[in-house]
Tab-separated table of C-alpha atoms and ligand atoms in Angstrom:
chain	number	residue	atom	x	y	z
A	1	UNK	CA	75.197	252.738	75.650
A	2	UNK	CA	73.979	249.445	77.527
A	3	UNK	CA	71.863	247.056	75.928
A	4	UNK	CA	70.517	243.762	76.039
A	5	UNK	CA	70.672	241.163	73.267
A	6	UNK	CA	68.590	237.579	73.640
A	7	UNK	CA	68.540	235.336	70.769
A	8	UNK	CA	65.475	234.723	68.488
A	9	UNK	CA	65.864	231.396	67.550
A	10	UNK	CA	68.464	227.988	68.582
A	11	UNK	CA	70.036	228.624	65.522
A	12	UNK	CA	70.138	232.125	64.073
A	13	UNK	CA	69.064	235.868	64.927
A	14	UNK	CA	68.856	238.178	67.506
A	15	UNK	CA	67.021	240.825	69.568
A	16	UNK	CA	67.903	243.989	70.849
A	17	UNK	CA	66.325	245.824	73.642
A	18	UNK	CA	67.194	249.040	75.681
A	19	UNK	CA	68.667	251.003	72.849
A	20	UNK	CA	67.482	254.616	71.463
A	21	UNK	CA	69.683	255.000	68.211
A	22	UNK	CA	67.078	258.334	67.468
A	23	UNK	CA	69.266	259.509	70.398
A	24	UNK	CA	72.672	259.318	68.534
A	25	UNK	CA	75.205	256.635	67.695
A	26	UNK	CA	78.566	256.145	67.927
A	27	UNK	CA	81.028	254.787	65.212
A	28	UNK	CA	81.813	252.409	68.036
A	29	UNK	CA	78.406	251.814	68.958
A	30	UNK	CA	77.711	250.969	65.099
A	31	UNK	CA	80.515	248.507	64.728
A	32	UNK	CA	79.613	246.844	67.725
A	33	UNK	CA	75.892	246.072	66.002
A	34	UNK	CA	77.453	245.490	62.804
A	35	UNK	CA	79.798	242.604	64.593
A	36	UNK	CA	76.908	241.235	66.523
A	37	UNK	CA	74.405	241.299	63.704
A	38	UNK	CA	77.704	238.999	61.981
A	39	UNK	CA	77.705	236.281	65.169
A	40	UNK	CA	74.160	236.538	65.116
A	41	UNK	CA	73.697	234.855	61.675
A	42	UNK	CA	72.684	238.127	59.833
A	43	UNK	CA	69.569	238.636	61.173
A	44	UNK	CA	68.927	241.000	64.431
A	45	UNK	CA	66.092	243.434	65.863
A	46	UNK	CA	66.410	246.562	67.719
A	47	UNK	CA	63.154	247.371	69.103
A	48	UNK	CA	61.294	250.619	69.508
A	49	UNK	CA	63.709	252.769	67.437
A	50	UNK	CA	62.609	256.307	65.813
A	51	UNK	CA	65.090	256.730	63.732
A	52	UNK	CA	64.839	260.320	60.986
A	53	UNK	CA	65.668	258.939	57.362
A	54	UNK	CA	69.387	260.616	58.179
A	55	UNK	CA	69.930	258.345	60.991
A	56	UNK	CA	68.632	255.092	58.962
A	57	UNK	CA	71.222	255.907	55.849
A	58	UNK	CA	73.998	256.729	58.318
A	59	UNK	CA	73.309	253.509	60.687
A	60	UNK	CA	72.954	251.874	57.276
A	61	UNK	CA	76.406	253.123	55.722
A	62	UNK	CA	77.986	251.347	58.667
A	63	UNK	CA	77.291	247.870	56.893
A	64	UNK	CA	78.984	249.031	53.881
A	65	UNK	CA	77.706	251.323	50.566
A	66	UNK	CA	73.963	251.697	49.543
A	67	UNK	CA	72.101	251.194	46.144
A	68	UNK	CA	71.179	254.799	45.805
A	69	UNK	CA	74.376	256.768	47.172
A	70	UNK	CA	76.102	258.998	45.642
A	71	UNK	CA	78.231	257.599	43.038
A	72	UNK	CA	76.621	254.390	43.590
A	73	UNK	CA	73.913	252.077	41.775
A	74	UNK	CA	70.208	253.068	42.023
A	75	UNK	CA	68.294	249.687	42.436
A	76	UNK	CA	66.477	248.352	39.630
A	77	UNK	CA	64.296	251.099	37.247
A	78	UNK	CA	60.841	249.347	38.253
A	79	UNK	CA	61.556	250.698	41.785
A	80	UNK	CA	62.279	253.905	40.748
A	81	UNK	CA	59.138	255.540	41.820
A	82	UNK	CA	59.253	253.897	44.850
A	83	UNK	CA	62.087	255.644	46.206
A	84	UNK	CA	61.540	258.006	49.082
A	85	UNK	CA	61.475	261.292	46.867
A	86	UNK	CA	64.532	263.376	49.373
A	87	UNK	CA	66.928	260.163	49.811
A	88	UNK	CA	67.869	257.979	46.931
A	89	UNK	CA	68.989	255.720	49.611
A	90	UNK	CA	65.599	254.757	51.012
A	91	UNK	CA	63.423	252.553	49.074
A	92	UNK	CA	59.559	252.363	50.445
A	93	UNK	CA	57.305	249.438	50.720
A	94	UNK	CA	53.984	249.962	51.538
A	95	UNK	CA	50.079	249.433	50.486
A	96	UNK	CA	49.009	253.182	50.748
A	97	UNK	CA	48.343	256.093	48.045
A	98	UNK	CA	49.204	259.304	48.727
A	99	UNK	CA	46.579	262.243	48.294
A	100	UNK	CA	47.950	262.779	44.897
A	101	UNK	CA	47.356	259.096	44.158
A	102	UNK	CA	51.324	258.511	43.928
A	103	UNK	CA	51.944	255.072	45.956
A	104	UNK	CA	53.842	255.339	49.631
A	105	UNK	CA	55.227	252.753	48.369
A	106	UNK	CA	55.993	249.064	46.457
A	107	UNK	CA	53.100	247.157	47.530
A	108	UNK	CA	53.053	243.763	47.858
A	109	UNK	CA	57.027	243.865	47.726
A	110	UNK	CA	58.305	240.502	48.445
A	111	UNK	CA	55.623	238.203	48.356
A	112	UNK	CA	57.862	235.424	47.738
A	113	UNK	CA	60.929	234.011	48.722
A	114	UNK	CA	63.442	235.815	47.342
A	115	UNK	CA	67.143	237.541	48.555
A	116	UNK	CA	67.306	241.636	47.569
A	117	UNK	CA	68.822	242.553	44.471
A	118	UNK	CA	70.390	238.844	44.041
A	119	UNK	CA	70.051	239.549	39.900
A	120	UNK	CA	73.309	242.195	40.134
A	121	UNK	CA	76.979	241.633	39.918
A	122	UNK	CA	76.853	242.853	43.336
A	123	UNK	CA	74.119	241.847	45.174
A	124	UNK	CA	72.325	243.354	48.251
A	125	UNK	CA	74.452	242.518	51.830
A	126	UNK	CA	71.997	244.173	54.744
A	127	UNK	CA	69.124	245.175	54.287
A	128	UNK	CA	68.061	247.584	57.114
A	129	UNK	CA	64.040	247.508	57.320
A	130	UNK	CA	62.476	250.049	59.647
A	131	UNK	CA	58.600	249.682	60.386
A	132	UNK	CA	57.094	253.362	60.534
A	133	UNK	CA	53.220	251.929	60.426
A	134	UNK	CA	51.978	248.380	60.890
A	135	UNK	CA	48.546	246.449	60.497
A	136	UNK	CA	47.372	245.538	64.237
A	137	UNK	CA	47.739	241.724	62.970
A	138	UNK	CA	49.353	240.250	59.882
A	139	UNK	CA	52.431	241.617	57.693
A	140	UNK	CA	54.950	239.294	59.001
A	141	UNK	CA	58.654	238.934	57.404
A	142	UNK	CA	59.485	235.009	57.268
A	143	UNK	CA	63.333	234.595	57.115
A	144	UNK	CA	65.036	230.978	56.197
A	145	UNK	CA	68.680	230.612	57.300
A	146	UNK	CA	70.203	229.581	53.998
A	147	UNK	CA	73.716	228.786	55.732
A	148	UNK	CA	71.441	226.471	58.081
A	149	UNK	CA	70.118	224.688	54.905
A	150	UNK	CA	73.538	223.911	53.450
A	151	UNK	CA	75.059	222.765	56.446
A	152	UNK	CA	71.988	220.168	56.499
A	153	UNK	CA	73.083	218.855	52.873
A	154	UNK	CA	74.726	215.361	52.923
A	155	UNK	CA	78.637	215.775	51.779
A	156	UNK	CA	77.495	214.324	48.204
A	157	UNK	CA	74.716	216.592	47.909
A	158	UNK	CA	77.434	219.436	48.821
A	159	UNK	CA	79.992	218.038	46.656
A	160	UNK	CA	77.670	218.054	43.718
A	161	UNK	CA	76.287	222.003	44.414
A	162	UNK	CA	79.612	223.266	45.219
A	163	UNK	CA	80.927	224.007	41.753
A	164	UNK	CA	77.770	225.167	40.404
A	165	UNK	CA	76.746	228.531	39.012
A	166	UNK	CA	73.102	229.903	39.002
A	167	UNK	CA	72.100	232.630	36.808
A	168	UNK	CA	69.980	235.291	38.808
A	169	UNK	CA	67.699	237.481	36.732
A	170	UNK	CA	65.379	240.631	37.716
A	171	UNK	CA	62.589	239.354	34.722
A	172	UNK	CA	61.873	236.284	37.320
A	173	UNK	CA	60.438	238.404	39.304
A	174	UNK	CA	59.424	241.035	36.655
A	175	UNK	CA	57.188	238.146	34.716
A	176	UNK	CA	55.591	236.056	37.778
A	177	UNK	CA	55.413	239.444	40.449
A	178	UNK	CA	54.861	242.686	38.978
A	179	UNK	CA	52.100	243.624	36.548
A	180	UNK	CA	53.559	244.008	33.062
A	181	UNK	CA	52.983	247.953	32.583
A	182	UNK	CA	55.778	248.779	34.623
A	183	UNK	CA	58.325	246.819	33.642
A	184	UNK	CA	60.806	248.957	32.061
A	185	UNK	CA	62.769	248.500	29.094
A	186	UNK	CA	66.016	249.192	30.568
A	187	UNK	CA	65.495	246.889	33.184
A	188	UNK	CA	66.153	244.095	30.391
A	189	UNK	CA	69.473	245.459	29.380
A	190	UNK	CA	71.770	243.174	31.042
A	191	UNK	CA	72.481	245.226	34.292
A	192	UNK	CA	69.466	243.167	36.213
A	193	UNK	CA	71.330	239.329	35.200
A	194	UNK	CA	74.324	238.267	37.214
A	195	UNK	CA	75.940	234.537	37.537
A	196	UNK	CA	76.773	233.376	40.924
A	197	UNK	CA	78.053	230.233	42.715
A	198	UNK	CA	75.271	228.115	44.229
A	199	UNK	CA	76.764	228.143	47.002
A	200	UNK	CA	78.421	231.312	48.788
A	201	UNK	CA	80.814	231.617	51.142
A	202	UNK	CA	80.693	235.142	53.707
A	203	UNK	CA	84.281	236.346	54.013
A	204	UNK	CA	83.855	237.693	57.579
A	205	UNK	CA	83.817	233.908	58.785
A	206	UNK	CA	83.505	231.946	55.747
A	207	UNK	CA	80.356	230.211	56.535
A	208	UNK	CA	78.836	228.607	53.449
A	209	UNK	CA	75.501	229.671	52.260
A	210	UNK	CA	73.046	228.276	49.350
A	211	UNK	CA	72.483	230.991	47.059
A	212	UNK	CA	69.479	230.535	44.973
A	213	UNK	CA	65.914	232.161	45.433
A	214	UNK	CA	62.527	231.320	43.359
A	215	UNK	CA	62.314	234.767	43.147
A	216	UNK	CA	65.118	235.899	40.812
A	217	UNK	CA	67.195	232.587	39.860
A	218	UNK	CA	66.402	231.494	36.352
A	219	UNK	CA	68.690	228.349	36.024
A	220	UNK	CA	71.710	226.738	37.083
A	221	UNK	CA	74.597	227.578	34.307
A	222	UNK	CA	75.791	224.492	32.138
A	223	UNK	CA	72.548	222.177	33.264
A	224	UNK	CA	69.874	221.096	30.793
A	225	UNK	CA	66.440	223.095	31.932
A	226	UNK	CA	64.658	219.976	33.126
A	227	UNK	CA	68.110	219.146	35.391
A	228	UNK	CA	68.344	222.931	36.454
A	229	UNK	CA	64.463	222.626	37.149
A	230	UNK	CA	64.800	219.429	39.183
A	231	UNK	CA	67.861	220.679	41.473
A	232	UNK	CA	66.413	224.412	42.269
A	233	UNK	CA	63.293	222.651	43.119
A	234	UNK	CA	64.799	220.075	45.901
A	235	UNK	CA	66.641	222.852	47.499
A	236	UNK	CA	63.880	225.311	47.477
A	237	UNK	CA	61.793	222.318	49.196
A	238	UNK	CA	64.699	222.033	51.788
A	239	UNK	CA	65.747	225.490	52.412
A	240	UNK	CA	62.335	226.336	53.625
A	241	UNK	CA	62.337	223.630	56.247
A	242	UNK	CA	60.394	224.682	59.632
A	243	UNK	CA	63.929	224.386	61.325
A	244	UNK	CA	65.484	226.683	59.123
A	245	UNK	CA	62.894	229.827	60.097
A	246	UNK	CA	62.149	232.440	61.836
A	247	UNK	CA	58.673	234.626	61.579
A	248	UNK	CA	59.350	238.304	62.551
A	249	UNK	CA	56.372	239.660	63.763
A	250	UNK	CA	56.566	243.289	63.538
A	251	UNK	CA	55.727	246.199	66.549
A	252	UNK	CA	56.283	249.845	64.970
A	253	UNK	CA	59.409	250.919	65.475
A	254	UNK	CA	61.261	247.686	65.182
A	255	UNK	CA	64.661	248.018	62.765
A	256	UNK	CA	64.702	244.832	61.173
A	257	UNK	CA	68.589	244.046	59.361
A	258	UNK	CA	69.182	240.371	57.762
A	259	UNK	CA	71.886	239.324	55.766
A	260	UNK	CA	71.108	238.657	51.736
A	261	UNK	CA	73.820	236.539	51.497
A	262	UNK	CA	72.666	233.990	53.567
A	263	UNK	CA	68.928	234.648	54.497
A	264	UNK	CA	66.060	234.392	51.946
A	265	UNK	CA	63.149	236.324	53.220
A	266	UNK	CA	58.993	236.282	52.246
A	267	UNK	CA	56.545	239.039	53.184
A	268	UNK	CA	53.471	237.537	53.797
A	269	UNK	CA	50.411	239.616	52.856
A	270	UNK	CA	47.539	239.206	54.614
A	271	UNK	CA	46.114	242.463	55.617
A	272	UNK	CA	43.444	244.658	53.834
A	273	UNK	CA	44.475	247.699	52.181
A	274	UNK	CA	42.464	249.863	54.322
A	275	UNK	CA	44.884	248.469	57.195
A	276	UNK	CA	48.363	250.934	56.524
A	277	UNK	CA	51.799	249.698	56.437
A	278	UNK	CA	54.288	251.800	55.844
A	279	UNK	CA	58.590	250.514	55.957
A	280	UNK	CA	61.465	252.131	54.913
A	281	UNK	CA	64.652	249.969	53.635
A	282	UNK	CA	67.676	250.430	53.285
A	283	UNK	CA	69.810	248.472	51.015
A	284	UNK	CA	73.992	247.786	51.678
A	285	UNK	CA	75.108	247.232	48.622
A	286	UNK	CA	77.435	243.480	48.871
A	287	UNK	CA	80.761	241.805	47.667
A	288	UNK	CA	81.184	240.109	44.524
A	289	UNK	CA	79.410	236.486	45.356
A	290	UNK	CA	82.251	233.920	45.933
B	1	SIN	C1	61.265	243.275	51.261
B	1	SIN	O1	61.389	242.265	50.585
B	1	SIN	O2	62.194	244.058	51.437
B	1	SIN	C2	59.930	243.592	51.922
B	1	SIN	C3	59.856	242.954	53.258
B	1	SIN	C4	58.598	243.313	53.982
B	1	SIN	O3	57.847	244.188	53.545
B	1	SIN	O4	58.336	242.711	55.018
């Protein structure tokens, strides 16, 4: 299948044009996007796709495992009723009620910087976001290119983040995001806390990455609060640098896929409610950070 790919920005993502995945997709095909979605920093579009929920997951399962497969973790409890109720693997996002005044959806998900899932052991790699219904203007997805923002750190500012750990933590979020009620209990057992280096390196090319998000990171380990406080927010300053982003506005249809482990993304919010949006996700569940 022929297609064209033009990049987004000087530094990182891409855009695809001229393919129709609804039509089928080979494992070839797949691999190819999954190598170019690599060498394009971890963030690509493929325009004007209709994909059926089967063809997301399996597109999807080409990055690696899901939350929600088979044998596999379920994000976070808080989500749960999110999910789309015949695949465990889809997780919705949108500001619509059904007729039965169930939500379509998490609205308001990611209103703030943040990096999916970064509060597990294993954290989110791709996400794979598919707009089914957008707002005529407004909704945007802002992505900063944390890899970018490292490589812009002076060697002592490098040297002094390198052999740091940050503890990431789903009650960030939880307290400052979500309204109270439906935080669960078990969402506070432990599962939804992980430790990981500041600083990540990708194994497919071993690029360097910050890894720390006002969304989920509580603290750096072994740092007094007030020195933890004072480093996360310097590089939350610098990591959102103009130079470091890209703003993804959306056309229905567009297959969005970024890379967790070295893109922090923001969902900006400025539609009314009586203006649908409607996305399904797809989470690819990552390595162990190192
Ligand atoms: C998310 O954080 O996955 C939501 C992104 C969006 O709705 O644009």
């Amino acid at each position: 299948m022929d297609y064209e790919i033009r990049p987004l920005t000087q530094g990182f993502g891409a855009e695809i044009f001229g393919l129709d995945l609804a039509s089928g997709f080979s494992d070839n095909l797949a691999q190819d996007l999954v190598g170019a979605w690599v060498d394009a920093g971890g963030l690509m579009v493929i325009h004007n796709q209709t994909l059926s929920s089967e063809q997301h997951i399996a597109l999807s399962r080409h990055f690696g495992p899901l939350f929600g497969d088979p044998n596999e973790s379920p994000l976070q409890d808080t989500v749960s009723r999110y999910i789309h109720p015949d695949h465990p693997e889809i997780y919705r996002v949108s500001n619509q009620v059904s007729t039965d005044g169930k939500p379509k959806g998490r609205k308001g998900a990611g209103t703030y910087w943040h990096s999916d899932v970064s509060f597990r052991d294993r954290p989110a790699q791709a996400s794979l976001l598919h707009a089914k219904t957008i707002p005529p203007v407004g909704g945007d997805t802002i992505f900063a290119d944390q890899a970018a923002a490292y490589e812009a750190l002076s060697d002592g500012m490098k040297a002094i983040l390198d052999p740091l750990y940050a503890w990431h933590d789903f009650e960030v979020a939880a307290r400052t995001q979500y309204a109270k009620p439906v935080i669960a209990e078990n969402d506070m057992d432990g599962a939804n806390r992980a430790r990981h280096p500041l600083v990540r390196t990708k194994p497919e090319n071993n690029s360097k990455s910050l890894f720390v998000n006002p969304g989920f990171t509580s603290h750096i380990d072994g740092l007094d609060a007030a020195e933890s406080q004072a480093i996360l927010d310097f590089l939350y300053q610098h990591s959102i640098q103009p130079q470091f982003l890209y703003r993804h506005r959306w056309n229905e249809g567009d297959l969005l896929i970024w890379d967790n482990r070295s893109l922090m993304h923001f969902a900006v919010m400025d539609y009314p409610d009586d203006e649908p949006r409607y996305m399904e996700r797809c989470t690819v569940i990552g390595e162990t950070p190192a």
